[in-house]
Coordinates of C-alpha atoms in Angstrom, one line a residue:
X1 CA 93.9 28.4 110.7
X2 CA 95.6 31.3 112.5
X3 CA 97.9 33.2 110.2
X4 CA 99.3 35.1 113.2
X5 CA 101.0 31.9 114.4
X6 CA 102.9 31.7 111.2
X7 CA 106.1 33.0 109.6
X8 CA 107.9 32.3 106.4
X9 CA 111.5 32.1 105.2
X10 CA 112.3 32.6 101.5
X11 CA 115.7 31.2 100.6
X12 CA 117.4 33.3 97.9
X13 CA 121.1 33.0 99.0
X14 CA 122.3 30.6 96.3
X15 CA 124.7 31.5 93.5
X16 CA 122.3 30.4 90.7
X17 CA 125.2 30.0 88.3
X18 CA 123.6 27.6 85.9
X19 CA 121.0 30.2 84.9
X20 CA 123.7 32.6 83.5
X21 CA 123.0 36.2 82.8
X22 CA 125.5 37.7 85.3
X23 CA 123.1 37.6 88.4
X24 CA 121.8 34.8 90.5
X25 CA 118.6 33.4 89.0
X26 CA 116.4 34.5 91.9
X27 CA 117.2 38.2 91.0
X28 CA 116.7 37.7 87.2
X29 CA 113.7 39.4 85.7
X30 CA 110.6 37.2 84.9
X31 CA 107.3 38.7 83.8
X32 CA 108.4 42.3 84.8
X33 CA 109.8 41.7 88.2
X34 CA 112.6 39.7 89.9
X35 CA 112.0 35.9 90.2
X36 CA 111.9 35.9 94.0
X37 CA 109.4 38.7 94.2
X38 CA 106.6 36.6 92.9
X39 CA 106.6 34.3 96.0
X40 CA 107.7 37.0 98.4
X41 CA 104.7 39.2 97.4
X42 CA 102.3 36.2 97.9
X43 CA 103.7 35.1 101.2
X44 CA 104.1 38.6 102.7
X45 CA 100.3 39.1 102.2
X46 CA 99.7 36.1 104.5
X47 CA 102.4 36.2 107.2
X48 CA 105.8 37.8 108.2
X49 CA 108.6 37.0 105.8
X50 CA 112.3 36.9 106.1
X51 CA 114.5 36.5 102.9
X52 CA 118.0 35.2 102.9
X53 CA 120.3 36.7 100.2
X54 CA 123.8 35.9 98.9
X55 CA 126.4 37.3 101.3
X56 CA 128.4 40.1 99.7
X57 CA 126.2 40.3 96.6
X58 CA 124.8 43.8 95.7
X59 CA 121.2 42.5 95.8
X60 CA 119.7 46.0 96.2
X61 CA 120.8 46.8 92.6
X62 CA 118.4 44.1 91.4
X63 CA 115.5 43.9 93.9
X64 CA 113.6 46.1 96.4
X65 CA 111.9 44.1 99.1
X66 CA 108.2 45.0 99.9
X67 CA 107.6 47.0 103.0
X68 CA 107.8 44.9 106.2
X69 CA 109.9 42.1 104.6
X70 CA 113.2 41.6 106.4
X71 CA 116.4 40.6 104.6
X72 CA 119.4 38.8 106.1
X73 CA 122.7 37.6 104.5
X74 CA 122.8 33.8 104.0
X75 CA 125.5 31.4 105.1
X76 CA 127.8 28.8 103.5
X77 CA 125.2 26.1 103.3
X78 CA 121.4 26.0 102.6
X79 CA 120.6 25.1 106.2
X80 CA 122.9 27.9 107.5
X81 CA 120.9 30.4 105.4
X82 CA 117.6 29.1 106.6
X83 CA 118.7 29.2 110.2
X84 CA 119.9 32.8 109.9
X85 CA 116.5 33.7 108.5
X86 CA 114.6 31.7 111.1
X87 CA 116.4 33.5 113.9
X88 CA 115.3 36.8 112.4
X89 CA 111.6 35.8 112.7
X90 CA 109.8 36.5 116.0
X91 CA 109.6 32.8 116.9
X92 CA 106.2 31.9 115.4
X93 CA 104.6 28.6 116.2
X94 CA 104.7 27.4 112.6
X95 CA 107.0 28.3 109.8
X96 CA 107.2 27.8 106.0
X97 CA 110.4 27.6 104.0
X98 CA 110.1 28.4 100.3
X99 CA 112.7 28.5 97.5
X100 CA 112.9 31.9 96.0
X101 CA 113.6 30.3 92.6
X102 CA 110.0 28.9 92.5
X103 CA 107.9 31.9 91.3
X104 CA 104.9 29.8 90.3
X105 CA 103.7 29.4 93.9
X106 CA 99.9 29.7 94.5
X107 CA 97.9 30.6 97.5
X108 CA 96.1 27.3 97.3
X109 CA 99.4 25.3 97.7
X110 CA 100.4 27.5 100.7
X111 CA 97.1 26.8 102.4
X112 CA 97.2 23.1 101.8
X113 CA 100.7 22.9 103.4
X114 CA 99.6 25.1 106.3
X115 CA 96.6 23.0 107.1
X116 CA 98.7 19.8 107.0
X117 CA 101.3 21.3 109.3
X118 CA 98.8 22.4 111.9
X119 CA 97.4 18.9 111.9
X120 CA 100.6 16.8 111.6
X121 CA 103.5 19.0 112.6
X122 CA 105.4 18.8 109.3
X123 CA 104.3 18.8 105.7
X124 CA 105.6 19.3 102.2
X125 CA 104.0 19.6 98.8
X126 CA 104.8 17.1 96.0
X127 CA 103.7 15.7 92.7
X128 CA 103.7 12.0 91.8
X129 CA 106.2 10.9 89.3
X130 CA 104.5 10.0 86.0
X131 CA 107.3 9.2 83.6
X132 CA 109.0 5.9 83.4
X133 CA 112.3 6.0 85.4
X134 CA 115.5 4.2 84.3
X135 CA 118.7 3.6 86.3
X136 CA 121.5 4.4 83.9
X137 CA 125.1 3.4 84.4
X138 CA 127.9 4.3 81.9
X139 CA 125.3 5.4 79.4
X140 CA 123.4 2.1 79.5
X141 CA 120.1 1.2 81.1
X142 CA 120.7 -1.1 84.0
X143 CA 117.2 -1.3 85.4
X144 CA 113.7 0.2 85.5
X145 CA 112.8 2.0 88.7
X146 CA 109.4 1.4 90.3
X147 CA 107.7 4.8 90.3
X148 CA 104.5 4.0 92.3
X149 CA 105.8 5.5 95.5
X150 CA 108.0 8.3 94.0
X151 CA 107.2 11.9 94.4
X152 CA 108.8 15.1 93.2
X153 CA 109.0 17.4 96.2
X154 CA 108.4 21.2 96.1
X155 CA 108.3 24.1 98.5
X156 CA 107.0 25.7 100.7
X157 CA 107.8 23.1 103.3
X158 CA 106.1 23.6 106.7
X159 CA 107.2 22.7 110.2
X160 CA 106.9 23.5 113.9
X161 CA 109.3 26.4 114.3
X162 CA 111.1 25.1 117.3
X163 CA 111.5 21.6 115.8
X164 CA 113.0 23.0 112.6
X165 CA 115.5 25.2 114.4
X166 CA 116.6 22.3 116.7
X167 CA 117.0 19.9 113.8
X168 CA 118.9 22.2 111.5
X169 CA 121.4 23.2 114.1
X170 CA 122.7 19.6 114.3
X171 CA 121.9 18.4 110.8
X172 CA 124.6 17.3 108.2
X173 CA 124.4 19.0 104.9
X174 CA 121.0 18.5 103.2
X175 CA 119.3 19.7 100.0
X176 CA 116.0 20.6 101.7
X177 CA 114.6 20.9 105.2
X178 CA 112.4 17.8 105.0
X179 CA 115.6 15.7 104.5
X180 CA 117.0 17.1 107.8
X181 CA 113.7 16.2 109.5
X182 CA 113.7 12.7 108.1
X183 CA 117.3 12.1 109.4
X184 CA 116.1 13.3 112.8
X185 CA 113.2 10.9 112.8
X186 CA 110.4 13.4 112.4
X187 CA 107.5 12.2 110.3
X188 CA 106.7 14.4 107.3
X189 CA 103.3 14.5 105.6
X190 CA 103.1 15.0 101.8
X191 CA 100.2 17.0 100.3
X192 CA 99.4 17.7 96.7
X193 CA 101.7 20.2 95.0
X194 CA 101.2 22.2 91.8
X195 CA 102.7 21.6 88.4
X196 CA 103.1 25.4 88.0
X197 CA 105.3 25.5 91.2
X198 CA 108.5 24.7 89.2
X199 CA 112.0 25.5 90.2
X200 CA 113.8 27.9 87.8
X201 CA 117.2 26.4 87.0
X202 CA 118.2 27.2 83.4
X203 CA 117.0 29.8 80.8
X204 CA 115.1 27.0 78.9
X205 CA 112.8 26.8 82.0
X206 CA 111.4 30.3 81.6
X207 CA 108.7 29.5 79.0
X208 CA 107.2 26.9 81.4
X209 CA 106.1 29.7 83.8
X210 CA 103.9 31.4 81.2
X211 CA 105.0 34.9 82.2
X212 CA 105.2 37.1 79.1
X213 CA 108.3 39.4 79.0
X214 CA 107.7 43.1 79.4
X215 CA 109.2 44.9 76.4
X216 CA 110.2 48.5 76.0
X217 CA 111.5 50.3 72.8
X218 CA 113.9 53.2 72.4
X219 CA 115.5 55.1 69.5
X220 CA 118.7 57.0 69.2
X221 CA 120.1 59.2 66.5
X222 CA 123.5 60.9 66.2
X223 CA 125.6 62.6 63.5
X224 CA 129.3 63.7 63.4
X225 CA 131.3 65.4 60.7
X226 CA 134.7 64.0 59.5
X227 CA 138.1 65.7 59.7
X228 CA 141.2 64.5 58.0
X229 CA 143.4 64.5 61.1
X230 CA 140.9 62.4 63.1
X231 CA 141.0 58.5 63.4
X232 CA 138.0 56.6 61.9
X233 CA 136.1 55.1 64.8
X234 CA 132.7 53.4 64.4
X235 CA 130.9 50.9 66.6
X236 CA 133.8 50.8 68.9
X237 CA 136.3 49.8 66.2
X238 CA 139.3 51.7 65.0
X239 CA 139.2 51.4 61.2
X240 CA 142.0 52.0 58.7
X241 CA 140.2 54.7 56.7
X242 CA 141.8 58.2 56.7
X243 CA 139.7 60.9 58.3
X244 CA 137.3 60.3 61.1
X245 CA 134.5 61.8 63.2
X246 CA 134.9 65.0 65.2
X247 CA 133.1 65.3 68.6
X248 CA 133.5 66.3 72.2
X249 CA 134.3 62.7 72.9
X250 CA 135.7 60.4 70.2
X251 CA 132.8 61.1 67.9
X252 CA 131.6 57.5 67.5
X253 CA 128.1 58.2 66.2
X254 CA 127.2 54.5 66.4
X255 CA 127.9 54.1 70.1
X256 CA 126.3 57.5 70.8
X257 CA 123.0 56.5 69.0
X258 CA 123.1 53.1 70.8
X259 CA 123.5 54.8 74.2
X260 CA 120.6 57.1 73.6
X261 CA 118.4 54.1 72.4
X262 CA 119.0 51.9 75.5
X263 CA 118.6 54.9 77.9
X264 CA 115.4 55.9 76.1
X265 CA 113.9 52.4 76.3
X266 CA 114.6 52.3 80.0
X267 CA 113.2 55.9 80.5
X268 CA 116.6 57.0 82.0
X269 CA 117.2 60.2 80.0
X270 CA 119.7 60.6 77.2
X271 CA 123.4 60.6 76.7
X272 CA 123.6 64.3 77.3
X273 CA 122.1 63.8 80.8
X274 CA 125.1 61.8 82.0
X275 CA 127.8 63.0 79.6
X276 CA 127.1 66.7 78.8
X277 CA 129.4 68.1 76.1
X278 CA 129.9 71.2 78.3
X279 CA 131.8 69.1 80.8
X280 CA 135.5 69.0 80.0
X281 CA 135.9 65.6 81.8
X282 CA 134.4 63.9 78.8
X283 CA 136.7 65.6 76.3
X284 CA 138.0 62.9 74.0
X285 CA 136.3 60.2 76.1
X286 CA 136.1 56.6 74.8
X287 CA 132.5 56.1 73.7
X288 CA 132.9 52.3 74.4
X289 CA 133.1 53.3 78.1
X290 CA 130.0 55.5 77.7
X291 CA 127.8 52.8 76.1
X292 CA 129.0 50.2 78.7
X293 CA 128.1 52.5 81.6
X294 CA 124.7 53.3 80.0
X295 CA 123.9 49.6 79.7
X296 CA 124.8 49.1 83.3
X297 CA 122.4 51.8 84.3
X298 CA 119.7 50.0 82.2
X299 CA 120.5 46.7 84.0
X300 CA 120.3 48.3 87.4
X301 CA 116.8 49.6 86.4
X302 CA 115.7 46.0 85.9
X303 CA 116.1 45.7 82.1
X304 CA 118.1 43.5 79.8
X305 CA 118.9 43.9 76.1
X306 CA 116.6 41.9 73.8
X307 CA 117.6 43.4 70.5
X308 CA 119.7 46.3 69.1
X309 CA 119.4 47.3 65.5
X310 CA 121.8 49.9 64.1
X311 CA 121.8 51.7 60.7
X312 CA 125.0 53.5 59.8
X313 CA 124.1 56.4 57.5
X314 CA 126.6 57.8 55.0
X315 CA 129.0 57.0 52.2
X316 CA 131.7 55.8 54.6
X317 CA 132.8 53.8 56.5
X318 CA 131.5 50.7 54.7
X319 CA 129.7 48.3 57.0
X320 CA 129.7 45.1 55.0
X321 CA 133.5 44.4 55.3
X322 CA 133.5 45.4 59.0
X323 CA 130.2 44.0 60.1
X324 CA 131.5 40.9 62.0
X325 CA 134.1 42.9 63.8
X326 CA 131.6 45.6 64.7
X327 CA 129.1 43.2 66.1
X328 CA 131.7 41.4 68.1
X329 CA 132.9 44.6 69.6
X330 CA 129.3 45.8 70.4
X331 CA 128.7 42.4 72.1
X332 CA 131.7 42.9 74.3
X333 CA 130.7 46.5 75.3
X334 CA 127.1 45.6 76.0
X335 CA 127.8 42.2 77.6
X336 CA 125.1 40.8 75.4
X337 CA 125.1 37.9 72.9
X338 CA 126.1 38.9 69.3
X339 CA 122.9 37.2 68.1
X340 CA 120.9 40.1 69.6
X341 CA 122.8 42.8 67.6
X342 CA 122.7 43.8 64.0
X343 CA 124.3 46.6 62.1
X344 CA 123.8 47.6 58.5
X345 CA 124.6 50.6 56.3
X346 CA 122.8 52.9 53.9
X347 CA 124.0 55.8 51.7
X348 CA 122.0 58.9 50.9
X349 CA 122.7 58.4 47.1
X350 CA 125.1 61.3 47.1
X351 CA 122.5 63.7 48.7
X352 CA 124.0 66.0 51.3
X353 CA 127.3 66.0 53.3
X354 CA 126.7 62.4 54.5
X355 CA 126.3 61.2 50.9
X356 CA 129.5 63.0 49.9
X357 CA 131.6 61.4 52.6
X358 CA 131.9 64.5 54.9
X359 CA 130.4 62.8 57.9
X360 CA 128.3 59.9 59.1
X361 CA 125.3 59.3 61.3
X362 CA 123.6 56.3 63.0
X363 CA 120.0 55.4 63.7
X364 CA 119.6 52.9 66.6
X365 CA 116.6 51.0 67.8
X366 CA 116.8 49.2 71.1
X367 CA 114.4 46.6 72.5
X368 CA 114.7 45.9 76.2
X369 CA 112.9 43.2 78.2
X370 CA 112.2 42.7 81.9

C-alpha cells in the first residue's frame, strides 16, 4: 500500500451549533487539545492533509495546525468545502475524507479503508445496526424496520481522487461523499468501522470518547480598604451599603481575585501584568471589564472554566442576601453557567480592620479544564 499515492481532507467547516460553548464543536477542547486535532495528528503522520475551516471564523484563536498541514476556508455546503480542500491537494491517486468531529479515529480503521479503496476504488467504514428500529409517525409506532442490511456509516471515506472531484462538482446537496458517489452510479464497498469512531454532536457525547479532561488550578487574593464617599461594589454588583472600596480601578476585590485566579490557572501572569496600577488608563476602570477580558485570554489559551469558588472576607458586605445576584452577575461576566460558580462570606470575628468593617478581601480558587 503506497502512502505516497494518498492524500486526506479533514472537513471542519461546519457551524457545530448543537454542541454549544461558543465555538464550533471541532474546535472545542477534548482530552487536552481541540477535537479536530486528534484525527489531523493521526492522518498527517500517514499522508498529506488539507483541513477546511469555517469561512470568516477566527479558527487560529482555537487551533494551531501541525507543520505541513494546509488549511483552506470552506464553502456554503459540505461538498463545496470538500472540493476546495481537494483542489488544494497535489492531485494524489487516492483520497480520504474524514469528519473533524470524529476524534476517535484509529490507524487500523484508516488502513482498512485504504486497502479496500486500492482494491475496489471506493470504500467507507461502517458498523451494523444492532438495535431494533421502529418507524414512528406522530409519536406512534407504525412499523418495525428490518435491520439486517442496515449499517451506520462513519468516516474516513476513501475514493479515487479524480472520481470524487468529478462527482462532487455536479452533485446535488448530500450529507456525505459516498451518497454523491451512489447517485453517480459508483459502487462503494463497506468495511468494518470502529465503535470508538463516533461523531461528536452534543456535550453529552463527550464521556463516550474516554478522554479525561485536563485540569489546572489557580488562586487569587485581593484586599481593598473602604472609604465613605465610595460606592459599594462587590462581585460586579452595585450594593446599597454606604462606603465602598478604594482602588486604582473600582476596587472590586472579588473580581480582582477572580481575575488573578483564572490567569494563574492558565499560567498567563496576573492582573498586574495586563492592568498595572501605574497606568492611568485603568484609573477607575470597571473590574467587570477586566475579569471578562482575562477570561477571554484564558479561552484563547485553550481553557474553559470548570469551577470558581470565591470567599469574601470581612464584616461587610454580607454575602447571603446578595448571593443570587452576585452569582448571576459573575455568570454574565465570565460567560459561564451559574452552576459552576459559588460565593460565600466569612468574618474575622472582629479581628483586624476587615473584621471591623474598614475594608474587605476575597480569596478565589479557579479550576480550568481543557
